[in-house]
Short mmCIF file of C-alpha atoms in Angstrom, two decimals:
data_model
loop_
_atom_site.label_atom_id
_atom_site.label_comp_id
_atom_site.label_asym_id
_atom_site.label_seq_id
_atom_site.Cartn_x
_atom_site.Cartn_y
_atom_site.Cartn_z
CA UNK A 1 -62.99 0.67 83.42
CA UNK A 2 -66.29 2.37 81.62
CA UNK A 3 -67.43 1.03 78.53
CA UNK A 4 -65.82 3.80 76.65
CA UNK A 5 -62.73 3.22 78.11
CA UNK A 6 -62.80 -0.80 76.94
CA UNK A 7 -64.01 0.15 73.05
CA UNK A 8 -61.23 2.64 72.38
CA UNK A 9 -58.18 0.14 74.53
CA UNK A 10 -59.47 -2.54 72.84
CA UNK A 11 -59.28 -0.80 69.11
CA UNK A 12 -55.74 0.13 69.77
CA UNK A 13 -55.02 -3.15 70.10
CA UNK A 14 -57.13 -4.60 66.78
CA UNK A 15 -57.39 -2.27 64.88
CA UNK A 16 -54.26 -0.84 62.19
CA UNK A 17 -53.38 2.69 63.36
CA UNK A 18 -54.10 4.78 60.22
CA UNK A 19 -56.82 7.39 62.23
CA UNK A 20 -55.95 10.09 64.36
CA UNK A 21 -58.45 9.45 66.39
CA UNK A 22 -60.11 11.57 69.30
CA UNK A 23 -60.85 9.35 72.45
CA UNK A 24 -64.28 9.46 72.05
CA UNK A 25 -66.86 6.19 70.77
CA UNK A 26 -69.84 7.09 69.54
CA UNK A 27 -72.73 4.37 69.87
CA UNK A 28 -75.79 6.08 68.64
CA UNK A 29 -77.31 8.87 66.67
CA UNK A 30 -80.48 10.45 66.08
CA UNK A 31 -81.31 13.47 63.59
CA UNK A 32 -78.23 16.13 64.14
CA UNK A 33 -77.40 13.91 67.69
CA UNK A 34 -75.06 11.44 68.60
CA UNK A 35 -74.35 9.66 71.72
CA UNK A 36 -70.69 8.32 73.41
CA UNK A 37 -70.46 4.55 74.87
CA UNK A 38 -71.18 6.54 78.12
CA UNK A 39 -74.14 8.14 76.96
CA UNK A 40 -73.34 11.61 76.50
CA UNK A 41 -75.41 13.32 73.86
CA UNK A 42 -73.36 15.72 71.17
CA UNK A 43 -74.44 17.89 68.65
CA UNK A 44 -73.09 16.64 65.27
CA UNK A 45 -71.40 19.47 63.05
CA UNK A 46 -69.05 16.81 61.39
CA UNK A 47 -72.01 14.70 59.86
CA UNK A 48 -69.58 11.39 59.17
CA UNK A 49 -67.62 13.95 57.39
CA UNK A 50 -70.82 14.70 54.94
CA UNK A 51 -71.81 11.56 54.57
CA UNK A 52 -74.94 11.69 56.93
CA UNK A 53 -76.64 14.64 55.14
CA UNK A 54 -80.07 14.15 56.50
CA UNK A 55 -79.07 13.58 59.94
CA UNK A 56 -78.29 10.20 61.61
CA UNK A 57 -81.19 7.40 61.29
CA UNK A 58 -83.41 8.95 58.91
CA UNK A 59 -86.48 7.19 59.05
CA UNK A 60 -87.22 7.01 55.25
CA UNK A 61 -83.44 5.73 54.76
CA UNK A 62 -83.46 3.40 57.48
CA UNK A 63 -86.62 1.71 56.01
CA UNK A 64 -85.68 2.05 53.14
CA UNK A 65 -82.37 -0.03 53.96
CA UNK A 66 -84.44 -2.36 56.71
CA UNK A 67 -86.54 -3.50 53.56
CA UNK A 68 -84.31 -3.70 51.12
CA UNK A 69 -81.97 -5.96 53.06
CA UNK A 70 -85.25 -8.02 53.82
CA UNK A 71 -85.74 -8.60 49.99
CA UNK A 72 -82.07 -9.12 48.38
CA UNK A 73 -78.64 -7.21 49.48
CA UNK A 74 -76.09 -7.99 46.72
CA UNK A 75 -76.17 -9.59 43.19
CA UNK A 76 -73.89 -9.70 40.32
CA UNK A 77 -73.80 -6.62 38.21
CA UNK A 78 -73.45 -9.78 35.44
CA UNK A 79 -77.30 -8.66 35.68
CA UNK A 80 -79.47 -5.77 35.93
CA UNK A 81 -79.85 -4.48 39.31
CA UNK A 82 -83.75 -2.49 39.43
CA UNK A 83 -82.29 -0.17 42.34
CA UNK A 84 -79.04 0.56 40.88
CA UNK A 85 -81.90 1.31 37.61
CA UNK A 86 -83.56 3.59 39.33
CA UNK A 87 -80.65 5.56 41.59
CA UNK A 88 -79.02 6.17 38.02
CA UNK A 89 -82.37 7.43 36.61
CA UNK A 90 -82.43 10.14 39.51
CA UNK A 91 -79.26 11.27 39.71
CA UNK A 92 -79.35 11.33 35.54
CA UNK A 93 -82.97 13.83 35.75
CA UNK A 94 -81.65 15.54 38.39
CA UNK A 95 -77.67 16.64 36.94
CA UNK A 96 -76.81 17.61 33.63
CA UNK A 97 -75.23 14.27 33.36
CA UNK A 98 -76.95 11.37 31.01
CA UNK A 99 -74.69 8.24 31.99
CA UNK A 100 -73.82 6.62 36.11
CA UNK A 101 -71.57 3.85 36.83
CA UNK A 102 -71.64 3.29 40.57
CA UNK A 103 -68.70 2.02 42.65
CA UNK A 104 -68.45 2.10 46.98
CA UNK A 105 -66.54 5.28 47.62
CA UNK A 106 -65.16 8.99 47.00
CA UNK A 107 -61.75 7.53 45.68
CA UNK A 108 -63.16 5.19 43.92
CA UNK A 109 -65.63 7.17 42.31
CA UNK A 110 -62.28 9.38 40.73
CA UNK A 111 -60.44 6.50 39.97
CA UNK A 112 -63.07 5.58 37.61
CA UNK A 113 -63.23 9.31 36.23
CA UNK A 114 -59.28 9.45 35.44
CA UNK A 115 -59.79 6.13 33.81
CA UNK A 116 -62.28 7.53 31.82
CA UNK A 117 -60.75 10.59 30.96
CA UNK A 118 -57.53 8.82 29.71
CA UNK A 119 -59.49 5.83 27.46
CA UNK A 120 -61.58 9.42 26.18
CA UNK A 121 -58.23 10.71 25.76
CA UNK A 122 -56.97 8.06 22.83
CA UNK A 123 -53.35 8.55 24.14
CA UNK A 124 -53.70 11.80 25.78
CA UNK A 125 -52.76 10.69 29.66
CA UNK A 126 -51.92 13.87 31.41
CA UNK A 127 -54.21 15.20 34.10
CA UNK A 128 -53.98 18.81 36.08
CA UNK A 129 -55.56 18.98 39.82
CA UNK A 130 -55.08 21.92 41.60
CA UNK A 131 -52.81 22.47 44.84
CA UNK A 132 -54.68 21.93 48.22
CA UNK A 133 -56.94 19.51 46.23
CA UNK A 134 -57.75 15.73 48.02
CA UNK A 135 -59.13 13.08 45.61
CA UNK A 136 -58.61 9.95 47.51
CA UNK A 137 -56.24 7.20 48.79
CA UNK A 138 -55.81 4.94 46.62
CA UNK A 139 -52.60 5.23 44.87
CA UNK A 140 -54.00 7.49 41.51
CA UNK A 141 -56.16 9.11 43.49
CA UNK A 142 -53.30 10.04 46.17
CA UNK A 143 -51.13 11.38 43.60
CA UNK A 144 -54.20 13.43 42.10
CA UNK A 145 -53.80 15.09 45.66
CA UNK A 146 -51.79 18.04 45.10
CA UNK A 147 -50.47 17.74 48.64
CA UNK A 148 -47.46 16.37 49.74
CA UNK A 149 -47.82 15.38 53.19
CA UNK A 150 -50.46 12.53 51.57
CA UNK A 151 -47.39 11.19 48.71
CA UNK A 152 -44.83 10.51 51.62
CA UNK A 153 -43.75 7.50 52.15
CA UNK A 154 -45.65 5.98 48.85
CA UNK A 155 -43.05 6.70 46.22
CA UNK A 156 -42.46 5.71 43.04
CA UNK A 157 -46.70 7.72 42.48
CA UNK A 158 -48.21 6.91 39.30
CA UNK A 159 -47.11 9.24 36.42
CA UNK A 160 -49.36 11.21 34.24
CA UNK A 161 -50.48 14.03 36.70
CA UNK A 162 -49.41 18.25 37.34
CA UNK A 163 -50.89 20.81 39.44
CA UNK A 164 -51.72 24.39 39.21
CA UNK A 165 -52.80 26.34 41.95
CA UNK A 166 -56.29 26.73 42.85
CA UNK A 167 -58.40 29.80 41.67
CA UNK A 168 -55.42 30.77 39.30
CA UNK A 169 -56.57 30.77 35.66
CA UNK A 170 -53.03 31.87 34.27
CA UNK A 171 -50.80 29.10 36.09
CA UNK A 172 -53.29 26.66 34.92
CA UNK A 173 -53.15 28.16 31.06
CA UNK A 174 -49.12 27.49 31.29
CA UNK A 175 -49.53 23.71 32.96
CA UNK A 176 -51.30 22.80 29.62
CA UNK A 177 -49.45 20.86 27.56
CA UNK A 178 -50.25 18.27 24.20
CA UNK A 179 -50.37 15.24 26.58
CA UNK A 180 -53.58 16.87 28.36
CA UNK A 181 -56.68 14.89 28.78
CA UNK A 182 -58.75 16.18 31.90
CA UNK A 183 -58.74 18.76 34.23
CA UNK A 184 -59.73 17.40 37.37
CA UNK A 185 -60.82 20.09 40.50
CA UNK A 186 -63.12 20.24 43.50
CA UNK A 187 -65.72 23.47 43.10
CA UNK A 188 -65.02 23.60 46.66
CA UNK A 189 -61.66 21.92 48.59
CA UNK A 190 -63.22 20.63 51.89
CA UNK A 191 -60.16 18.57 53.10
CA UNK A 192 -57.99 21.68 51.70
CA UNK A 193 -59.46 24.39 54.15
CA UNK A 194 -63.02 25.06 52.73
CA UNK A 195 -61.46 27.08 49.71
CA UNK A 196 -64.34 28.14 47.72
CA UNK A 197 -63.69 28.53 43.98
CA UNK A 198 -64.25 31.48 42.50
CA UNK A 199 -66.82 32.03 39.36
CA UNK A 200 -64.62 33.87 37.02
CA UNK A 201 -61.77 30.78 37.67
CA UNK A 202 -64.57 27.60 36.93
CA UNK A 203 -65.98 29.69 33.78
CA UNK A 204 -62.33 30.63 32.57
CA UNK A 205 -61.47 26.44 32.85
CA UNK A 206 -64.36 25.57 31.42
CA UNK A 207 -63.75 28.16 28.22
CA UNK A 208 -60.51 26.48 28.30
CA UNK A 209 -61.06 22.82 28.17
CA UNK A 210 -63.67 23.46 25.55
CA UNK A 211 -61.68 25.50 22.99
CA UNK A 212 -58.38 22.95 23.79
CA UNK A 213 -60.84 19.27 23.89
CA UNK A 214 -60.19 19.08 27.54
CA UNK A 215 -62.40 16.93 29.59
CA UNK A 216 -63.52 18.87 32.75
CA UNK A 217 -64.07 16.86 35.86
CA UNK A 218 -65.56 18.08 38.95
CA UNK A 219 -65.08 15.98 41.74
CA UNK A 220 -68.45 16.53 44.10
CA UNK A 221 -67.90 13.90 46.67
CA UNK A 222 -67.73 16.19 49.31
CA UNK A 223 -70.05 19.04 48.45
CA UNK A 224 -72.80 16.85 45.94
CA UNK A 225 -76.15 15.96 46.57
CA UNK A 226 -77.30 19.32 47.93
CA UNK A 227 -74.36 20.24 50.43
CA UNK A 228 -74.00 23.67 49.13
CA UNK A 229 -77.72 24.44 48.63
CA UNK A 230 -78.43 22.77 45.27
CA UNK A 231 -78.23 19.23 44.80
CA UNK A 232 -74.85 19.65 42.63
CA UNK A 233 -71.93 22.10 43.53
CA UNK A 234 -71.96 23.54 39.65
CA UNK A 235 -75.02 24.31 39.87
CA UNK A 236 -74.06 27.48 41.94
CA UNK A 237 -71.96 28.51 39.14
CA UNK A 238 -73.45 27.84 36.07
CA UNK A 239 -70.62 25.92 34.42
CA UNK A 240 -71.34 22.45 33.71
CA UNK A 241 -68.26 19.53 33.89
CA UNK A 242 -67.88 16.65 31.25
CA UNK A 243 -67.38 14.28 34.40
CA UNK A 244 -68.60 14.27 37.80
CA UNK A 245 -68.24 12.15 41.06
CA UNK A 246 -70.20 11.79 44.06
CA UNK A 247 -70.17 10.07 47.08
CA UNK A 248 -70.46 11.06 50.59
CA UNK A 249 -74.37 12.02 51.23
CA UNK A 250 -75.14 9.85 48.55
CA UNK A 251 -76.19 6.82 50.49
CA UNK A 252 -76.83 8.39 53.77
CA UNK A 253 -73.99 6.30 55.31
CA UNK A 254 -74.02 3.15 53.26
CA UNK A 255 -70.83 2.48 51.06
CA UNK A 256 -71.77 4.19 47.53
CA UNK A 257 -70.27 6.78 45.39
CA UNK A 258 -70.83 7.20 41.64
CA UNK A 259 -69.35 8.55 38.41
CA UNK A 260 -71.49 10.43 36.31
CA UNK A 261 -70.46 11.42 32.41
CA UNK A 262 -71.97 13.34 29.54
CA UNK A 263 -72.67 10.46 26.83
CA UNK A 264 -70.15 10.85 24.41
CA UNK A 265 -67.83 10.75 26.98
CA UNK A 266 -69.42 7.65 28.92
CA UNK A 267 -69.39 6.13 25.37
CA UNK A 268 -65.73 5.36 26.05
CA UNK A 269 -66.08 3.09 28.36
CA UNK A 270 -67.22 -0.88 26.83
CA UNK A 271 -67.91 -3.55 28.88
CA UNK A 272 -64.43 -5.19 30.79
CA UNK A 273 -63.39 -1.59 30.82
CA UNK A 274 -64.19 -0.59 34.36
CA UNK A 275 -65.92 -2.65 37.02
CA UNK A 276 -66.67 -2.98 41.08
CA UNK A 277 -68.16 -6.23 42.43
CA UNK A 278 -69.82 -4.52 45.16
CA UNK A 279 -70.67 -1.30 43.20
CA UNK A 280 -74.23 -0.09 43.32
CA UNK A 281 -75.22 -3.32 44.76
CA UNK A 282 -79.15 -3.23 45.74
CA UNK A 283 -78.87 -2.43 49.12
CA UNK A 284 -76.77 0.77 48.71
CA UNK A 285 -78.72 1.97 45.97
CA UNK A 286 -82.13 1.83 47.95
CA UNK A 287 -80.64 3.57 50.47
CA UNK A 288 -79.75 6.36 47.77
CA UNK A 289 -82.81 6.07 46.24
CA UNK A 290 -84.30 6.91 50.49
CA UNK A 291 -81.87 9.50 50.89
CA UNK A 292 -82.15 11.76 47.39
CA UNK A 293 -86.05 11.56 47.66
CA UNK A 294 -85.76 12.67 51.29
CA UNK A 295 -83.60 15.53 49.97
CA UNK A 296 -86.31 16.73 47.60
CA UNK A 297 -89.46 15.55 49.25
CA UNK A 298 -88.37 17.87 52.55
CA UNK A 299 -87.05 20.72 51.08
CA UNK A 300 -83.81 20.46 52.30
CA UNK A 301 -81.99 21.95 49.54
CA UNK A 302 -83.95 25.63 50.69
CA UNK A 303 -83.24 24.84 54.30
CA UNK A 304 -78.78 24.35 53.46
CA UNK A 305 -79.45 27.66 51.62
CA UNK A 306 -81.11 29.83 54.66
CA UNK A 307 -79.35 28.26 57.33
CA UNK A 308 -76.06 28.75 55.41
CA UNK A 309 -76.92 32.31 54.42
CA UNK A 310 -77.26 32.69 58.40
CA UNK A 311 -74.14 31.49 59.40
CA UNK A 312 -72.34 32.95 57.53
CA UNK A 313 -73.88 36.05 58.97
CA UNK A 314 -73.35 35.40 62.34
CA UNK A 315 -70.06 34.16 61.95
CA UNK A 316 -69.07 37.53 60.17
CA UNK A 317 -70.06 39.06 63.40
CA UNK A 318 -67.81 36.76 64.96
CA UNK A 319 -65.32 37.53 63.42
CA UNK A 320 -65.64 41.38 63.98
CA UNK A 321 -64.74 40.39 67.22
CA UNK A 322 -62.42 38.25 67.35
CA UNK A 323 -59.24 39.19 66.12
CA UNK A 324 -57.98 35.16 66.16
CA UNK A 325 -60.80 34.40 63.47
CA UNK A 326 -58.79 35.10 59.87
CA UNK A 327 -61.58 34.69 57.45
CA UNK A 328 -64.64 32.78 56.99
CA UNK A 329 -66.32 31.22 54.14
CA UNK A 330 -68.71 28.43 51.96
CA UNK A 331 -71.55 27.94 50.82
CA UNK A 332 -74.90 26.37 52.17
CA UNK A 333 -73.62 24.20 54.86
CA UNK A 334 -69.92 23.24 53.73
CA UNK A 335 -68.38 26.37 56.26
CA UNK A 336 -64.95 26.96 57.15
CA UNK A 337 -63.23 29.66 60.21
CA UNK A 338 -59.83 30.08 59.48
CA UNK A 339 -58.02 31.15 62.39
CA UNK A 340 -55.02 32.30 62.89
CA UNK A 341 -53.89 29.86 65.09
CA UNK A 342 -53.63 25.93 65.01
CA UNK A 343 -57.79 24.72 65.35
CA UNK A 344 -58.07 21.37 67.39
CA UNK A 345 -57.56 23.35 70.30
CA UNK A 346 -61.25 23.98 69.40
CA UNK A 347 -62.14 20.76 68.19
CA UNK A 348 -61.38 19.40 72.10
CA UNK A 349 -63.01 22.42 73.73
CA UNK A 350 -66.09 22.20 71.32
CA UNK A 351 -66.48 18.45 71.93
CA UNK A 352 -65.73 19.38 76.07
CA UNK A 353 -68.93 21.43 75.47
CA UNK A 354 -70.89 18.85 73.63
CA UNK A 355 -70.19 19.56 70.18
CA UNK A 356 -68.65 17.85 67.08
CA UNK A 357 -66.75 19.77 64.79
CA UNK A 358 -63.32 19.39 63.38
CA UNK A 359 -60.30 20.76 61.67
CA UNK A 360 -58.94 20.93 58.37
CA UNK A 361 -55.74 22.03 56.63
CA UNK A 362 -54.40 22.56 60.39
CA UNK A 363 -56.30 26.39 60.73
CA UNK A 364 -59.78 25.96 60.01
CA UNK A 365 -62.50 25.03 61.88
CA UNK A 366 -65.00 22.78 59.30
CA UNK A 367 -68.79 23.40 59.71
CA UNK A 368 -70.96 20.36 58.42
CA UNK A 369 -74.45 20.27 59.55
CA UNK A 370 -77.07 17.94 58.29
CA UNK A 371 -79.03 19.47 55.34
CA UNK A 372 -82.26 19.66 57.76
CA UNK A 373 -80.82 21.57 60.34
CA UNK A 374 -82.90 23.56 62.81
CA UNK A 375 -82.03 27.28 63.31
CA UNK A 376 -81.49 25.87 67.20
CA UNK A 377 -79.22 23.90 66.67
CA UNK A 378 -77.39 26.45 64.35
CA UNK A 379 -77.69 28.71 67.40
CA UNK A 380 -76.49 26.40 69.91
CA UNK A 381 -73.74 25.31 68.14
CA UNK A 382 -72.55 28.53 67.12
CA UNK A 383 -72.52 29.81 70.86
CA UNK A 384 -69.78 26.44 71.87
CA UNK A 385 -68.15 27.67 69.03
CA UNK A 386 -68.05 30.94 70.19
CA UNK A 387 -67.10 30.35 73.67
CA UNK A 388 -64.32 28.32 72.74
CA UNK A 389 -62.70 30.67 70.49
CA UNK A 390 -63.29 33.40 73.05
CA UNK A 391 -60.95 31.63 75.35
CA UNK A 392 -58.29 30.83 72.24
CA UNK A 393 -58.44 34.82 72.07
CA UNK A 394 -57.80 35.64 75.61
CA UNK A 395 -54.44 33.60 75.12
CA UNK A 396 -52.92 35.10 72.21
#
């Protein structure tokens, strides 16, 4: 039996079944590499699902984590936490957001913003997501989901929530109703397909919420700090949310995601409101502090932008050719390939070939690249990608 072999019998044994997991253990990564318990080297296109947004084992982050948990890893937030200070001061000058409270996850992160929005509300309870949305697991968060296949089996859901369908400003106008606080919508559905929103939609619910006192969330734990080119998803369109949550790249791979608010809305909460114990303890927050500053200080935010612009390119090429490629789409370095077919056939041949990618809503094929991504490695991984839809093509 190889080592691989041992992790992955012994996890099925330990550990609760809840993953879908590929029989692969990964051991080690460097920049956009990883390496298996048996050594082989991959190139990384699923990035811990965005998380790892400077690659794996930045040096600045690493440090940054190496010294912090050298000087003091958790405290109380019963006191003032200079890190956590400091994170919130950066992610305050660099948003149009004036107020952070910090918590240890995505879902977390939006259960804090539809408390929020409902204490804001003074009564008002009702929130809209939009269909093909994902918000989390947790049980608020899960009915936020406009997706059925996550409520099953979890029944009686929380009340309070309705959904319109994405990039449809009409249905949305109609789902309104007296009881409506917030409404709460990723600028671009990553677990949903890669469904991009379109500008006219996000200016149209923004016009909205402010003639009707709507809150307008945007949850950015996917595509925030700098996924899509700028270091906030609304940045690309100009309209600016009430409420905002990040998580994913924020800590480089450490446990943090945050909940950002205008101030008058912040102002809602008072303390014994809201609270995590391990929420922007000081460990996480250096590691945010590392991993922003890395973002900026490198330039990565240009580099998601050309690099994007580029594959998109060459994927439209692609998909001149190949009549199994349905449509392709993003922005910066959140990609998706729809196909016309189902997609992990491609996730196992890509992975055969030394890549990582995988597949969401069933069809598409989900691009996402470290921020600092070399045109190379673009390349490369665009050629396995290639080749492996090639031979889905010479089956249809």
């Amino acid at each position: 039996m190889d080592n691989m072999e041992k992790i992955i019998n012994e996890g099925k044994q330990y550990v609760m079944n809840t993953y879908g997991r590929l029989p692969l253990s990964i051991v080690r990564g460097k920049g956009s590499r990883l390496w298996d318990a048996n050594g082989r080297e991959y190139l990384d296109f699923v990035g811990g699902l965005a998380v790892t947004s400077m690659g794996h084992c930045h040096p600045k982050v690493t440090e940054a984590i190496a010294e912090q948990a050298n000087t003091l890893v958790h405290c109380s937030n019963l006191y003032w936490i200079e890190p956590q200070v400091k994170l919130a001061k950066l992610l305050v000058e660099n948003s149009c957001m004036d107020k952070v409270f910090f918590a240890n996850s995505g879902a977390e992160a939006n259960e804090g913003a539809i408390k929020l929005a409902r204490k804001f509300g003074k009564g008002k309870y009702e929130i809209i997501t939009m269909t093909k949305s994902f918000h989390g697991r947790t049980l608020a968060t899960l009915t936020a989901t406009a997706q059925d296949k996550f409520h099953q089996g979890f029944s009686p859901l929380p009340q309070g929530f309705k959904y319109s369908p994405f990039n449809d400003l009409a249905a949305l106008k109609q789902s309104i109703s007296d009881n409506t606080c917030a409404i709460m919508l990723e600028p671009i559905q990553g677990e949903g397909g890669v469904n991009v929103a379109e500008a006219e939609f996000l200016k149209g619910v923004k016009e909205i919420c402010d003639q009707q006192g709507i809150l307008l969330i945007f949850d950015e734990v996917q595509v925030g700090i700098g996924r899509t080119g700028t270091m906030f998803a609304y940045e690309q369109y100009g309209v600016e949310p009430d409420i905002m949550t990040i998580a994913k790249a924020l800590g480089g791979g450490v446990p943090i995601g945050a909940l950002l608010a205008k101030e008058e809305v912040a102002n809602a909460f008072q303390p014994g409101d809201h609270a995590s114990t391990f929420g922007g303890n000081p460990l996480v927050c250096s590691a945010g502090l590392a991993m922003i500053n890395a973002i900026i200080e490198e330039k990565a935010l240009e580099n998601a932008t050309k690099i994007g612009e580029l594959a998109l390119n060459l994927l439209a090429e692609m998909k001149a050719k190949y009549k199994v490629i349905k449509e392709v789409r993003g922005k910066g370095l959140i990609i998706g390939i729809e196909l016309t077919k189902p997609g992990q056939e491609i996730v196992q041949k890509c992975q055969e070939d030394g890549l990582l990618v995988n597949c969401a809503a069933g069809y598409v094929i989900r691009l996402l690249p470290p921020l600092n991504v070399s045109q190379a490695e673009l390349e490369q991984a665009l050629y396995i990608v290639e080749q492996a839809i090639s031979e889905m093509e010479e089956q249809v």
